[in-house]
PDB file of N, CA and C in Angstrom:
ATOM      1  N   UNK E   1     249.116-119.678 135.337  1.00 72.00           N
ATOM      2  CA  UNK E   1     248.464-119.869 134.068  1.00 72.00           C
ATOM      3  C   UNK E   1     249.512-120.250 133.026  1.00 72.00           C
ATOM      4  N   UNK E   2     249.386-121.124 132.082  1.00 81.00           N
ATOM      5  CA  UNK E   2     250.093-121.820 131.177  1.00 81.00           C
ATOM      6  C   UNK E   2     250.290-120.674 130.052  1.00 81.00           C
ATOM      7  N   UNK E   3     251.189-120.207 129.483  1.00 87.00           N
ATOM      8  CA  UNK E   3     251.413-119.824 128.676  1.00 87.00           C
ATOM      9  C   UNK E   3     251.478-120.373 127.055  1.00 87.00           C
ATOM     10  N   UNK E   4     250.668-119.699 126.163  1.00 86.00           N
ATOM     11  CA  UNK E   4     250.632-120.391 125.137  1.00 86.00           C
ATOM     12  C   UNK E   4     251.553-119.921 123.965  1.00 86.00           C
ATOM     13  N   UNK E   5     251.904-120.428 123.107  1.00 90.00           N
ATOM     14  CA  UNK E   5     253.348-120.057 122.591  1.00 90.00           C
ATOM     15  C   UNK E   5     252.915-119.941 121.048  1.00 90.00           C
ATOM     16  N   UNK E   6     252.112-121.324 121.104  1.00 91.00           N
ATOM     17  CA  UNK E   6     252.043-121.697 119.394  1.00 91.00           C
ATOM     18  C   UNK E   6     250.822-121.380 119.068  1.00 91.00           C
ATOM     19  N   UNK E   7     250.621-120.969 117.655  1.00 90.00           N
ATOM     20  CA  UNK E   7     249.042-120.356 117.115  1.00 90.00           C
ATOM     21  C   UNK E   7     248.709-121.253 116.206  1.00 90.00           C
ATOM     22  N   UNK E   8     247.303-121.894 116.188  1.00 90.00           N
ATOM     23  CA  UNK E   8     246.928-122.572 114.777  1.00 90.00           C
ATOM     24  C   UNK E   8     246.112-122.008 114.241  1.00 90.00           C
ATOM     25  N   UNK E   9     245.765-122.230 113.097  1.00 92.00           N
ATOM     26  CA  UNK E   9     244.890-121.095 111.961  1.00 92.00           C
ATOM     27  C   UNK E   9     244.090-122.212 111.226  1.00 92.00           C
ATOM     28  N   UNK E  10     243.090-121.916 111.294  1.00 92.00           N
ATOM     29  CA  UNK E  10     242.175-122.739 110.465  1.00 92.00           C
ATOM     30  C   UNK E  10     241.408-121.933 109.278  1.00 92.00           C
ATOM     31  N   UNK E  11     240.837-122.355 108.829  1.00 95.00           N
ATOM     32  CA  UNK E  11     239.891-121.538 107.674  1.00 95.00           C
ATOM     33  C   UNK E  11     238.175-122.062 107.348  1.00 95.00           C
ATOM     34  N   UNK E  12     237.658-121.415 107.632  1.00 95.00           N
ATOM     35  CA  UNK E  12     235.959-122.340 107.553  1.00 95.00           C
ATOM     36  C   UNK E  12     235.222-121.332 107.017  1.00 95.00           C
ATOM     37  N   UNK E  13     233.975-121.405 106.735  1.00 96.00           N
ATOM     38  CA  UNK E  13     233.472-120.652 105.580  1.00 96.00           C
ATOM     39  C   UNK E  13     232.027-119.641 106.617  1.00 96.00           C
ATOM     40  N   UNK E  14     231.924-118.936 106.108  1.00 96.00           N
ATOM     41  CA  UNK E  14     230.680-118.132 107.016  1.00 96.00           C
ATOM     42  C   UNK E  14     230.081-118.992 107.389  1.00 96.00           C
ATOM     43  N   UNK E  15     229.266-120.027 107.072  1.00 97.00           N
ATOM     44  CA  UNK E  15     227.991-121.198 107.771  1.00 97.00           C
ATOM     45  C   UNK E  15     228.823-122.058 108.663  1.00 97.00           C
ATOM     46  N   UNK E  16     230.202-122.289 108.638  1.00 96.00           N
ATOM     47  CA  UNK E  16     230.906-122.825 109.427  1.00 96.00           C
ATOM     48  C   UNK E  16     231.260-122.073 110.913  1.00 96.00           C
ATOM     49  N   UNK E  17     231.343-121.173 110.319  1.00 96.00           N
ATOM     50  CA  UNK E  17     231.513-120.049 111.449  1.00 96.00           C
ATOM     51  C   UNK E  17     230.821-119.433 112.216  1.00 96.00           C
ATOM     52  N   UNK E  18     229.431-119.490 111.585  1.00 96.00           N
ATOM     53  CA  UNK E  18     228.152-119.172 112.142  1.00 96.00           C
ATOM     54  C   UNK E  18     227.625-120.298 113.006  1.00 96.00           C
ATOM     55  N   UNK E  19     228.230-121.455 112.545  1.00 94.00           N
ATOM     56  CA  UNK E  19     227.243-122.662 113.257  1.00 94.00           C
ATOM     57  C   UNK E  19     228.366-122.660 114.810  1.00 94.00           C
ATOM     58  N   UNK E  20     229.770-122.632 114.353  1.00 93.00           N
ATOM     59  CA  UNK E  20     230.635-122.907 115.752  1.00 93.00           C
ATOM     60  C   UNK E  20     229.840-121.665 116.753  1.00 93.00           C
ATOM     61  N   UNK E  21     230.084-120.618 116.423  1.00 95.00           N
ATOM     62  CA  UNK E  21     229.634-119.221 117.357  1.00 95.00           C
ATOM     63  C   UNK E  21     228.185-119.574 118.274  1.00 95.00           C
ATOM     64  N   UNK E  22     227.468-120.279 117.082  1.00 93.00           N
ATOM     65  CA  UNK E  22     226.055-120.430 117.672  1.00 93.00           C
ATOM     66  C   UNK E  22     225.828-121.342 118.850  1.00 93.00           C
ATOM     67  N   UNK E  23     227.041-122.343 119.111  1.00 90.00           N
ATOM     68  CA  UNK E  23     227.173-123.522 119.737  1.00 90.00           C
ATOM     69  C   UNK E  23     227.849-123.105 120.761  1.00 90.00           C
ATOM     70  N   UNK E  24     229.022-122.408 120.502  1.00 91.00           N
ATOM     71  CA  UNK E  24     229.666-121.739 121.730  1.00 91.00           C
ATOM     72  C   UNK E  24     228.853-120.439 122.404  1.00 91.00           C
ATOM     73  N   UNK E  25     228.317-119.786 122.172  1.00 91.00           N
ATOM     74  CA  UNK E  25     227.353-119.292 122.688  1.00 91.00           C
ATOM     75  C   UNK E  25     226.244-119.694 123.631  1.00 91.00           C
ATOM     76  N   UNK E  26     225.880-120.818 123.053  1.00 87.00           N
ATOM     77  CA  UNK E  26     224.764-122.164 123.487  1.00 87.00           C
ATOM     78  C   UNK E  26     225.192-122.550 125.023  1.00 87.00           C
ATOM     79  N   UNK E  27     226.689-122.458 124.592  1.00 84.00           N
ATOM     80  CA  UNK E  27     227.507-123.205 126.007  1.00 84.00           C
ATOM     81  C   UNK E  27     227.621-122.367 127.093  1.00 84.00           C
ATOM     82  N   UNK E  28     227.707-121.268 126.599  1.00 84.00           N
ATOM     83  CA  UNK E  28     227.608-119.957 127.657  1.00 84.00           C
ATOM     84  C   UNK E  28     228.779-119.496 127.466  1.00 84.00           C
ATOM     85  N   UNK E  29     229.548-119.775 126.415  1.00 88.00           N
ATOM     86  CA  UNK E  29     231.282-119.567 126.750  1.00 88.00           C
ATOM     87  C   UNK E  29     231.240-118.014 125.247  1.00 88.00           C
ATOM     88  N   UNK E  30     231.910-117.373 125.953  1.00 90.00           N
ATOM     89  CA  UNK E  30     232.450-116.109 125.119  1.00 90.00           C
ATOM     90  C   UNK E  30     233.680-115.948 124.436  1.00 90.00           C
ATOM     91  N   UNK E  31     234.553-116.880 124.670  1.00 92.00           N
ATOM     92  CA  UNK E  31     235.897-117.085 124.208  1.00 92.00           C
ATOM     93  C   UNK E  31     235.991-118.016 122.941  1.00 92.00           C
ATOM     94  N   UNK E  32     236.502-117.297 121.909  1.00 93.00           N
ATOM     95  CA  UNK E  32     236.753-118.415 120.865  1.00 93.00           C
ATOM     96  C   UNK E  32     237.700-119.131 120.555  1.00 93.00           C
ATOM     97  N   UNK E  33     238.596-118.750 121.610  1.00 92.00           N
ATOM     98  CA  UNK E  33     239.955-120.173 122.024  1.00 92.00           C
ATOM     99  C   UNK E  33     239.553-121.024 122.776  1.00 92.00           C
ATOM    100  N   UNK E  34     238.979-120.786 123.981  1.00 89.00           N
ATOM    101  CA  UNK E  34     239.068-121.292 124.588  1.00 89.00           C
ATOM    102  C   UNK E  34     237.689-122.504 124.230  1.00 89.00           C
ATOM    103  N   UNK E  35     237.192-122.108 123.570  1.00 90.00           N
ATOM    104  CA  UNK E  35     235.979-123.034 122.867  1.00 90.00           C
ATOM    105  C   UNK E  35     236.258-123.680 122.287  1.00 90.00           C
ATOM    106  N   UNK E  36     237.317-123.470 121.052  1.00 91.00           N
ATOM    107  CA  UNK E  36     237.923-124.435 120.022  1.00 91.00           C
ATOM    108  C   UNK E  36     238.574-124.931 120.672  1.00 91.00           C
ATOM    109  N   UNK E  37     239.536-124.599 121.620  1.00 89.00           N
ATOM    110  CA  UNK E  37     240.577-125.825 122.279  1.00 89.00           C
ATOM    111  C   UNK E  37     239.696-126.577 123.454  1.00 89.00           C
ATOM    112  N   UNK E  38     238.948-126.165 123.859  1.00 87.00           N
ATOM    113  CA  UNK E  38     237.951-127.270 124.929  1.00 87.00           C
ATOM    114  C   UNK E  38     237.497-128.164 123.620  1.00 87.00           C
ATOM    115  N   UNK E  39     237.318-128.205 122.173  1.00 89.00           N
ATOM    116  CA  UNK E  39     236.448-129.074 121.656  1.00 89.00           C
ATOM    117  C   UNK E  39     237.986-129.723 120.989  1.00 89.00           C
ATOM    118  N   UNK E  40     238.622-128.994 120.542  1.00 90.00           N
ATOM    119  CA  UNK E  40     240.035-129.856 119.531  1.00 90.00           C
ATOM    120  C   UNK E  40     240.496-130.776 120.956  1.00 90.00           C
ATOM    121  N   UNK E  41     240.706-130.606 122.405  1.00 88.00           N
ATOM    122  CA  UNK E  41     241.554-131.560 123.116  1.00 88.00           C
ATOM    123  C   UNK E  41     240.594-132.320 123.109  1.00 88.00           C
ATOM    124  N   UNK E  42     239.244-132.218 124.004  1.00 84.00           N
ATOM    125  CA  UNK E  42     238.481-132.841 124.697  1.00 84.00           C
ATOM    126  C   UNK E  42     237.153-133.416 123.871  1.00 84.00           C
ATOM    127  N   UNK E  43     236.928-132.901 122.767  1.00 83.00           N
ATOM    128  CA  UNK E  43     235.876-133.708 122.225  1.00 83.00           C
ATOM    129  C   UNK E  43     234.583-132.712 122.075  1.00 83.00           C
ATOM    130  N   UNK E  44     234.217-132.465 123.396  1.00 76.00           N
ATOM    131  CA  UNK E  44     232.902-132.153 123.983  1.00 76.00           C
ATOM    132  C   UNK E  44     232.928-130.452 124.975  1.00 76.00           C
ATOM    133  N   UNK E  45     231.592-129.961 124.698  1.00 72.00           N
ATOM    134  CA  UNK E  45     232.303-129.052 126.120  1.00 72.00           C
ATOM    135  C   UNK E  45     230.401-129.234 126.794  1.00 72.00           C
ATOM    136  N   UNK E  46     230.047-129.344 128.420  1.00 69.00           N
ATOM    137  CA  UNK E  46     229.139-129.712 128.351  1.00 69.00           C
ATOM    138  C   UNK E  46     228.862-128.576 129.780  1.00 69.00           C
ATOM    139  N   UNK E  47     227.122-128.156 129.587  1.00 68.00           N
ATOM    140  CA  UNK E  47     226.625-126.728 130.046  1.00 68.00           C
ATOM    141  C   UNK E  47     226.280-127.475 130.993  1.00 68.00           C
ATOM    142  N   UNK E  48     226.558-127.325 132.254  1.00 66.00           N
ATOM    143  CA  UNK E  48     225.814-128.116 133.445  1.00 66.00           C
ATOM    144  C   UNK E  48     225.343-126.744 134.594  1.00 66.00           C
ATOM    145  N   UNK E  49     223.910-126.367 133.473  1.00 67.00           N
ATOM    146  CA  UNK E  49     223.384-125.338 133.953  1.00 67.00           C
ATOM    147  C   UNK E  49     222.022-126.353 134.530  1.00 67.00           C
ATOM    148  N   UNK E  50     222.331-127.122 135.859  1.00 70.00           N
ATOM    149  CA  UNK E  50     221.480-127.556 136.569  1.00 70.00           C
ATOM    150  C   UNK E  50     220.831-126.817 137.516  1.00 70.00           C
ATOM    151  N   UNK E  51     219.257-126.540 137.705  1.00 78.00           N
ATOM    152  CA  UNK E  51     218.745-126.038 138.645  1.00 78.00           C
ATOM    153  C   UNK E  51     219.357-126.260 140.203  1.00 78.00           C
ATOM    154  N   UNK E  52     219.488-127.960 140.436  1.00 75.00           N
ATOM    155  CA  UNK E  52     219.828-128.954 141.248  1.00 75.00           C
ATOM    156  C   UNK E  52     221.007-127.849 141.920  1.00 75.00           C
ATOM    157  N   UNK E  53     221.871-127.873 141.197  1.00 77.00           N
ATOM    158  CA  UNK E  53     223.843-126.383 141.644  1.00 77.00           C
ATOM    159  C   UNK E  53     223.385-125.659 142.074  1.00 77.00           C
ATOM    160  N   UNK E  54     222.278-125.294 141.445  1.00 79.00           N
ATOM    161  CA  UNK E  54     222.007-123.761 141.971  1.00 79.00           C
ATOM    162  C   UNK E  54     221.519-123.683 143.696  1.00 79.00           C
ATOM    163  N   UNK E  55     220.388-124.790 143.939  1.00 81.00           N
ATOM    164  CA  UNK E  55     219.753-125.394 145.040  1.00 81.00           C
ATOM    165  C   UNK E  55     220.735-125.628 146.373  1.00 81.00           C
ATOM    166  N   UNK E  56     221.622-126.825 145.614  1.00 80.00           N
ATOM    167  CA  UNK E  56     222.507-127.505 146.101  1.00 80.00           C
ATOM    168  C   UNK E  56     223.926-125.958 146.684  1.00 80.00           C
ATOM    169  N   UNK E  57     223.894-125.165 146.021  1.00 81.00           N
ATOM    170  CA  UNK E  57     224.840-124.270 146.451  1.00 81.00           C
ATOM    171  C   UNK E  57     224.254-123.193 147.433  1.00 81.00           C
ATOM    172  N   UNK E  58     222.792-122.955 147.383  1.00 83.00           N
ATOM    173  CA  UNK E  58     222.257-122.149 148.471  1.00 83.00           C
ATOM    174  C   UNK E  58     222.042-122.905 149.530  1.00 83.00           C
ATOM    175  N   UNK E  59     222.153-124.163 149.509  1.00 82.00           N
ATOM    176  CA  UNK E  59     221.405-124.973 150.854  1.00 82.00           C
ATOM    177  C   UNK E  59     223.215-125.393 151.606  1.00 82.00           C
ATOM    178  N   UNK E  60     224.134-125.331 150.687  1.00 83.00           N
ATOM    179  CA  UNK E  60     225.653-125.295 151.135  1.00 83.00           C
ATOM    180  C   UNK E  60     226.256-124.507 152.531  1.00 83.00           C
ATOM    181  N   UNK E  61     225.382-123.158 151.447  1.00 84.00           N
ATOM    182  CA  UNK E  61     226.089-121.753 152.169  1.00 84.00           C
ATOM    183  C   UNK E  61     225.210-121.662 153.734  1.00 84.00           C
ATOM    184  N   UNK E  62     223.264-121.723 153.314  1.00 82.00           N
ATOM    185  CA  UNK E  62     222.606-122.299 154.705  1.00 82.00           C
ATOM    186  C   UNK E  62     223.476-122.842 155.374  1.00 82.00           C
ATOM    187  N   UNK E  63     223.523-124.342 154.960  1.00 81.00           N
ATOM    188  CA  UNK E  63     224.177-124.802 156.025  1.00 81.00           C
ATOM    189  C   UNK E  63     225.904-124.630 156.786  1.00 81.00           C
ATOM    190  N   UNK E  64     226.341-124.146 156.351  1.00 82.00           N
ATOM    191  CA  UNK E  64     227.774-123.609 157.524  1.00 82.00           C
ATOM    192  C   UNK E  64     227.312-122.371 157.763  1.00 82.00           C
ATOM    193  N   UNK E  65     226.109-121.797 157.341  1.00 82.00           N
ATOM    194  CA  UNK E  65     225.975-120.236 158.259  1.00 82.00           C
ATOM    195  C   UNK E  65     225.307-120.947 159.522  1.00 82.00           C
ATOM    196  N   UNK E  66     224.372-121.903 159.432  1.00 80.00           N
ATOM    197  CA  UNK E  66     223.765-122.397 160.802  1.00 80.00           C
ATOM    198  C   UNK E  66     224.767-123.587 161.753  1.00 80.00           C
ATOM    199  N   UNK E  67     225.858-124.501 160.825  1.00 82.00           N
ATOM    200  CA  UNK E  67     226.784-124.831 161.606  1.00 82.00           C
ATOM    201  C   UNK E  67     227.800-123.417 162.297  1.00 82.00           C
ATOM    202  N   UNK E  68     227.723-122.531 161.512  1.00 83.00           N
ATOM    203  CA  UNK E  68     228.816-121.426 162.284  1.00 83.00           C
ATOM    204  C   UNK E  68     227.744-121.183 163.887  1.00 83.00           C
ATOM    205  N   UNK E  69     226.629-120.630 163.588  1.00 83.00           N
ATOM    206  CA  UNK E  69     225.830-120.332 164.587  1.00 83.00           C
ATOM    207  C   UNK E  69     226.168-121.612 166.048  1.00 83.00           C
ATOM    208  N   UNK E  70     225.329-123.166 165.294  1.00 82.00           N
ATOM    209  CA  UNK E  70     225.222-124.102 166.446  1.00 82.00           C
ATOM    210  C   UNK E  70     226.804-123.698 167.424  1.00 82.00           C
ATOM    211  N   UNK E  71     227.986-123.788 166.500  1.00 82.00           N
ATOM    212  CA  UNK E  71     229.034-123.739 167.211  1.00 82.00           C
ATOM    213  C   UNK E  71     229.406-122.433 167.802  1.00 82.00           C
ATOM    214  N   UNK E  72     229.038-121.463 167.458  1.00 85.00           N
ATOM    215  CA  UNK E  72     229.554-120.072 168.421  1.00 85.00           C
ATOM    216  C   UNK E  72     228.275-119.859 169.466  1.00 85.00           C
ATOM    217  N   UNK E  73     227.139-120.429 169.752  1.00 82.00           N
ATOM    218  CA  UNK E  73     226.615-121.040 170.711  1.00 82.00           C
ATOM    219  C   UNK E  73     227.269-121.807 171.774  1.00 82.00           C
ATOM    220  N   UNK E  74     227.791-123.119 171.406  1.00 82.00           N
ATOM    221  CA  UNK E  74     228.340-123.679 171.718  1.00 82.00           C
ATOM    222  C   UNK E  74     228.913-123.749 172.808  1.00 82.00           C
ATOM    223  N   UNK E  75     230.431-122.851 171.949  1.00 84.00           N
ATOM    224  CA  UNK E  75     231.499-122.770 172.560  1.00 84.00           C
ATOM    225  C   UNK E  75     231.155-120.805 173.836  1.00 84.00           C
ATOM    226  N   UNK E  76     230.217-120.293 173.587  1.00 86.00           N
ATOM    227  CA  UNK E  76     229.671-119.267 174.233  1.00 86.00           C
ATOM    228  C   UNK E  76     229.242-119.714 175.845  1.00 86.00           C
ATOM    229  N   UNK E  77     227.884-120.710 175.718  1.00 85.00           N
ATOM    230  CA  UNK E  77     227.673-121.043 176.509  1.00 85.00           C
ATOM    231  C   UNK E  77     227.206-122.871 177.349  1.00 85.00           C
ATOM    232  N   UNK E  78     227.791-123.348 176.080  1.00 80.00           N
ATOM    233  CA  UNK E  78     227.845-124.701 176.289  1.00 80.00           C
ATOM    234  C   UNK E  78     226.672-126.100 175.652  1.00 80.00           C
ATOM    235  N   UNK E  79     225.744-124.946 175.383  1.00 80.00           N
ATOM    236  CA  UNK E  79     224.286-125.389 174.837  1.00 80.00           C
ATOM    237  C   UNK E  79     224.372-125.710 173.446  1.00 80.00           C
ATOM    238  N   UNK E  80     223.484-126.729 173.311  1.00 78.00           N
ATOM    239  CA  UNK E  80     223.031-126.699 171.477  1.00 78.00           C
ATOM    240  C   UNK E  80     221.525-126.915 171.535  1.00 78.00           C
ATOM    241  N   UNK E  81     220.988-126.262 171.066  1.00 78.00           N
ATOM    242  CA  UNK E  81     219.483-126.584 170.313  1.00 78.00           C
ATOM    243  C   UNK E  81     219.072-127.150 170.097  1.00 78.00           C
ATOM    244  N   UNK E  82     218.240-128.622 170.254  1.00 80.00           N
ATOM    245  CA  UNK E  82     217.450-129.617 169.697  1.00 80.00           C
ATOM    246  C   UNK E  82     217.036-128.994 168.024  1.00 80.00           C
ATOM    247  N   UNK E  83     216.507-127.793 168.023  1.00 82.00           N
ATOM    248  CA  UNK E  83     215.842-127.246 166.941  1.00 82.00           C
ATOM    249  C   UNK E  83     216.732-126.941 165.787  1.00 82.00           C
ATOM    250  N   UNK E  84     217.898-126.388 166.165  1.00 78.00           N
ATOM    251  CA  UNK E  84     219.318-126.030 165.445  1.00 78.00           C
ATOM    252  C   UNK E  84     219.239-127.305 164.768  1.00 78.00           C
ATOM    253  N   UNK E  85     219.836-128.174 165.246  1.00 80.00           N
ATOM    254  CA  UNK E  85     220.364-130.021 164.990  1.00 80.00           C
ATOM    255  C   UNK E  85     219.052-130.026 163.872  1.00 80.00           C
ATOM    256  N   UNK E  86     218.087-130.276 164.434  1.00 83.00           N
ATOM    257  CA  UNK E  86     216.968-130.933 163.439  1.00 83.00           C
ATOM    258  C   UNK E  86     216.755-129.905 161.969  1.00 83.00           C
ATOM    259  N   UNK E  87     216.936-128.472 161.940  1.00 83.00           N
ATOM    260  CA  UNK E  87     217.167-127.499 160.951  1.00 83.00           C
ATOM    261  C   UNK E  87     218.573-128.115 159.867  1.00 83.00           C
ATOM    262  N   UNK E  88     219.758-128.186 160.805  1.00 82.00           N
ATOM    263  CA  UNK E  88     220.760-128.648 160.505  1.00 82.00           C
ATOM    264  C   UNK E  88     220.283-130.151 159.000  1.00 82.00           C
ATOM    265  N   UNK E  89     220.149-131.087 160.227  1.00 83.00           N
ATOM    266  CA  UNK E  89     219.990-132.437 159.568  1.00 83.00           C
ATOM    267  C   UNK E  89     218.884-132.703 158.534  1.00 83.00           C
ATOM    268  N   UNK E  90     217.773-131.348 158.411  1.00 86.00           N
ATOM    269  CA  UNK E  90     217.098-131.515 157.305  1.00 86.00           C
ATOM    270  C   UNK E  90     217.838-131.355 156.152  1.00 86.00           C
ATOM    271  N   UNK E  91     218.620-130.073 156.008  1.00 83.00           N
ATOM    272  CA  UNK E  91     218.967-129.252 154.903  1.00 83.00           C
ATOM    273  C   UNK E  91     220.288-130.438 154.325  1.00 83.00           C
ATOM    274  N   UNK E  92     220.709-130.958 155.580  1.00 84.00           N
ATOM    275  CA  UNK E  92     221.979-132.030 155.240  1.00 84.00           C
ATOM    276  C   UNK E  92     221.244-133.185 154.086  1.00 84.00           C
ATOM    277  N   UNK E  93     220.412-133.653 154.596  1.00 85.00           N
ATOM    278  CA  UNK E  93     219.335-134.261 154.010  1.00 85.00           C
ATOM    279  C   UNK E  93     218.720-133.887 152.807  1.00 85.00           C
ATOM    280  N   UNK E  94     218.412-132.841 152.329  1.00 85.00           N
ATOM    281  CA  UNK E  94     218.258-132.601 151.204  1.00 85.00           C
ATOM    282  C   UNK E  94     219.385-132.846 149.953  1.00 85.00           C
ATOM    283  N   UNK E  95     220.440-131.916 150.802  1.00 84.00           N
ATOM    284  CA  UNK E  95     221.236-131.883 150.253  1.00 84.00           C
ATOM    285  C   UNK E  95     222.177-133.054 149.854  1.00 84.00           C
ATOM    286  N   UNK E  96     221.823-134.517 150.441  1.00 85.00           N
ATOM    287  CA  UNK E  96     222.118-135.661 149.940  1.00 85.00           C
ATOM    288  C   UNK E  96     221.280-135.807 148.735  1.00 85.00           C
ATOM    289  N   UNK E  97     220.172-135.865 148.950  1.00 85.00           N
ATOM    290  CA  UNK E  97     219.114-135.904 147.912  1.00 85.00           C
ATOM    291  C   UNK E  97     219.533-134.962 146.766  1.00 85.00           C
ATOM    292  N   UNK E  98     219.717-133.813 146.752  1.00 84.00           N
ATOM    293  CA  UNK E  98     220.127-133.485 145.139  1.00 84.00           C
ATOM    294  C   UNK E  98     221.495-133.683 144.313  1.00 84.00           C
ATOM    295  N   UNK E  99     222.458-134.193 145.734  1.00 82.00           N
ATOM    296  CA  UNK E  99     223.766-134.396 145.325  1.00 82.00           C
ATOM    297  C   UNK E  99     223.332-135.883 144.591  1.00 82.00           C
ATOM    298  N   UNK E 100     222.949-137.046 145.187  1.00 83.00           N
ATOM    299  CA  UNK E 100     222.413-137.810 144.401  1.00 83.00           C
ATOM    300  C   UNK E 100     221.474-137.756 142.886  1.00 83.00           C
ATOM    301  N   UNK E 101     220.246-136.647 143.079  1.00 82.00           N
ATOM    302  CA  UNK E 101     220.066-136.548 141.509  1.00 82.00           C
ATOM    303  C   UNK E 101     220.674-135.921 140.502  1.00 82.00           C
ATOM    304  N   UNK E 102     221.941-135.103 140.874  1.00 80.00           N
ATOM    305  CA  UNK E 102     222.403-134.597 140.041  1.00 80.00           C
ATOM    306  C   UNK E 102     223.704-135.381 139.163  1.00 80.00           C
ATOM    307  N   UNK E 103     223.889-136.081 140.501  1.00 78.00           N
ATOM    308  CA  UNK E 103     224.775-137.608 140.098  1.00 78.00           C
ATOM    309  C   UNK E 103     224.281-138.422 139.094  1.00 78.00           C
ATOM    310  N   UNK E 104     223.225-138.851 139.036  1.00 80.00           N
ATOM    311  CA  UNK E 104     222.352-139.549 138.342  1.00 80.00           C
ATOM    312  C   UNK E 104     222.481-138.879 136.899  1.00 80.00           C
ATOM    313  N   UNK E 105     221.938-137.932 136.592  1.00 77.00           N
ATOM    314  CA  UNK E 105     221.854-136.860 135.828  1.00 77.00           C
ATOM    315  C   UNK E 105     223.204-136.968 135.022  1.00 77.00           C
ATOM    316  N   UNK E 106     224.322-136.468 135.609  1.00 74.00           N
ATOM    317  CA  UNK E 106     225.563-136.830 134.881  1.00 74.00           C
ATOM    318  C   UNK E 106     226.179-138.031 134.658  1.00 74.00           C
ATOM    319  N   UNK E 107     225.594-139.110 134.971  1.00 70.00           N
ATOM    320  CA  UNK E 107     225.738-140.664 134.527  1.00 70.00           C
ATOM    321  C   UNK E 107     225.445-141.227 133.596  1.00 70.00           C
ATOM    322  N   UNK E 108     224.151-139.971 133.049  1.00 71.00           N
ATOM    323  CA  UNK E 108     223.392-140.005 132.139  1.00 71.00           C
ATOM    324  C   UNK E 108     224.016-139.732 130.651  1.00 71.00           C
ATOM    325  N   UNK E 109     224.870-138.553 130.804  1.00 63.00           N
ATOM    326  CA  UNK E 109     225.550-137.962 129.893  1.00 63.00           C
ATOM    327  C   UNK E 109     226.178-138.780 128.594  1.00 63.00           C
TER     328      UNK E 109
END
């Protein structure tokens, strides 16, 4: 972690202060450095509280718990599942599908 050395001090008035808090809050962020310096470097700070992540991260974890399975099958007794594969290649499949709309989505931005 970067160590920070130098302090800047600003001065803004209660409605100024009320409106930043309300925005950083908005963002989900609790830190008021780290809010002002995400907006003084970068401009922007942006909430990518997509349903799509949320989806896209349970259908992730699915899938290498059922690739762990196909393969300790596998390598057990030599077999794979027609049914495994086709379970497999749906969820893969989806999961193109929201990696794509969520792509979309942030293109948008």
């Amino acid at each position: 972690m970067k160590k920070r050395e130098h302090r800047l001090f600003i001065r803004v008035t209660d409605e100024e202060r009320n409106r930043i808090l309300d925005k950083m809050y908005g963002m989900g962020i609790h830190s008021l450095s780290a809010y002002i310096r995400k907006m003084a470097l970068d401009g922007y700070c942006l909430n990518l509280d997509l349903p799509q992540l949320r989806r896209m991260a349970y259908l992730l974890q699915n899938c290498s718990n059922n690739l762990n399975q196909v393969a300790k099958r596998a390598n057990e007794n030599g077999k794979i599942y027609s049914a495994d594969l086709a379970d497999l290649r749906t969820r893969l499949d989806e999961l193109i599908s929201i990696g794509k709309q969520i792509l979309t989505k942030l293109a948008n931005l």
